[in-house]
Amino acid sequence: MYKLREVVIEMTTQCNLNCIHCGSGCGHQADIGELSTEEWESVLFQLSELGAEKVVFSGGEPTLKAGFERVLLLAGKLGVKVGFISNGLFPFSELLREAMCVSNPFAVGLSIDGLKETHNMVRRNKKSWQGLMQNVSLLQKLNIQICVVTTLHKLNYRELPRLANFLNLAEIDSWQLQLAMPAGRMMEQSKLLITEEDFKDICNEVLLLKSQFPGMNIQSADCFGLAPENSIRSDCWTGCTAGISSMGIDACGSIMLCLSLQSFKRHENIRDKPISEIWETSDTFDFNRKFSKSDVQGNCKECEFLGECRGGCASQSFSYYGYFHSSPFCFFRSFYKQK
């Protein structure tokens, strides 16, 4: 039996920006079949009964979803750790501020892709930076933890040192770094994807920044692959958790391995079956639950840590190659494995 611990929810595909690197390809209109507020409340009750410990709301832009404040409040009342990720374009409404004060999110993620000029260029909106800074001040006044999320590609990764210095001066609590992948709108921008040499430069920079700014919780996402504990992240990563302890739910109720895997086939929907039944019986998660070394091809096939890591980030592997267990980037492979 697998214990569901964390769920990432795509509240809506609607977004008020048109970011270059968006892996979901979200637009200004919501999908016709999106779940209602009442349906999302039902989802939360089911997740609570399943014992889920953490729910993160994403999008699109989750704050655009009508009734989002109600859903946030319910998660808090059910005792589920709750957080959400926002582009922060517009100042959070008074209603949302009140909901945050009651639900007490463990963190609010704000997407920051560089300093002002770079960020606005990537977000394709000249007012994006201004909105973000207003929300940073607002969240700090409310004493709510801020986690900055930066998606790296060729347009911004060289700005990491200056961005780190700014975030430190702004007293940001934590900073998650992740790598853009060929999905959504980024499929049209493949020339902007990082190379293996870029990846090595990024990892070296992360190691340096973690030593320079020990008070800021800097963490590299799963897409950086296997790495020693307390190097580019604080914990000892044990591979993709999709179907093992986590899953995603898209805006229309379809079960996903994670929200980054937009291109993977989805055929189980919470409108058709209870979430507990899907979690316990769906073959959607077989790639992880029935993992076999003999099925692995590509980069990771001969790795000594294959049984532990299972080929790294599933989203990265599938978006680059169309199959799992062969992530294109891996800290261990780049820095330790003998060529």
Short mmCIF file of C-alpha atoms in Angstrom, two decimals, residues 61 63 68 72 82-93 96-101 103-112 131-149 170-174:
data_model
loop_
_atom_site.label_atom_id
_atom_site.label_comp_id
_atom_site.label_asym_id
_atom_site.label_seq_id
_atom_site.Cartn_x
_atom_site.Cartn_y
_atom_site.Cartn_z
CA GLU A 61 -2.85 31.38 -11.92
CA THR A 63 -5.87 33.27 -7.58
CA PHE A 68 -10.24 29.92 -4.49
CA LEU A 72 -7.95 27.57 0.74
CA VAL A 82 -1.59 24.17 2.37
CA GLY A 83 0.34 26.44 0.02
CA PHE A 84 -0.04 27.96 -3.40
CA ILE A 85 2.12 29.24 -6.26
CA SER A 86 1.35 32.57 -7.91
CA ASN A 87 2.86 34.81 -10.55
CA GLY A 88 1.98 37.73 -8.28
CA LEU A 89 1.02 40.04 -11.14
CA PHE A 90 -1.72 41.80 -9.17
CA PRO A 91 -1.79 42.55 -5.43
CA PHE A 92 -3.61 39.83 -3.53
CA SER A 93 -7.20 40.81 -2.75
CA LEU A 96 -7.47 36.31 -0.21
CA ARG A 97 -5.42 37.99 2.52
CA GLU A 98 -8.09 37.11 5.07
CA ALA A 99 -8.17 33.51 3.82
CA MET A 100 -4.38 33.26 4.13
CA CYS A 101 -4.45 34.58 7.67
CA SER A 103 -5.55 28.95 6.66
CA ASN A 104 -1.95 29.82 7.60
CA PRO A 105 -0.17 28.46 4.49
CA PHE A 106 3.22 26.86 5.08
CA ALA A 107 4.45 29.00 2.17
CA VAL A 108 3.30 31.04 -0.78
CA GLY A 109 5.40 30.46 -3.87
CA LEU A 110 6.15 33.48 -6.03
CA SER A 111 7.63 32.95 -9.49
CA ILE A 112 10.63 35.23 -10.02
CA GLY A 131 3.19 43.43 -8.85
CA LEU A 132 5.57 40.87 -7.40
CA MET A 133 7.30 43.36 -5.15
CA GLN A 134 3.94 44.55 -3.82
CA ASN A 135 3.01 40.99 -2.92
CA VAL A 136 6.40 40.30 -1.34
CA SER A 137 5.80 43.25 1.01
CA LEU A 138 2.22 42.15 1.66
CA LEU A 139 3.18 38.57 2.56
CA GLN A 140 6.00 39.73 4.82
CA LYS A 141 3.60 42.03 6.68
CA LEU A 142 1.29 39.04 7.16
CA ASN A 143 4.27 36.99 8.38
CA ILE A 144 3.69 34.33 5.70
CA GLN A 145 6.67 32.39 4.42
CA ILE A 146 7.71 33.18 0.85
CA CYS A 147 9.29 30.62 -1.44
CA VAL A 148 10.64 32.12 -4.63
CA VAL A 149 10.50 29.73 -7.60
CA ALA A 170 14.79 41.23 0.40
CA GLU A 171 14.86 38.65 3.25
CA ILE A 172 13.21 35.92 1.18
CA ASP A 173 12.73 32.74 3.23
CA SER A 174 13.48 30.09 0.62
#
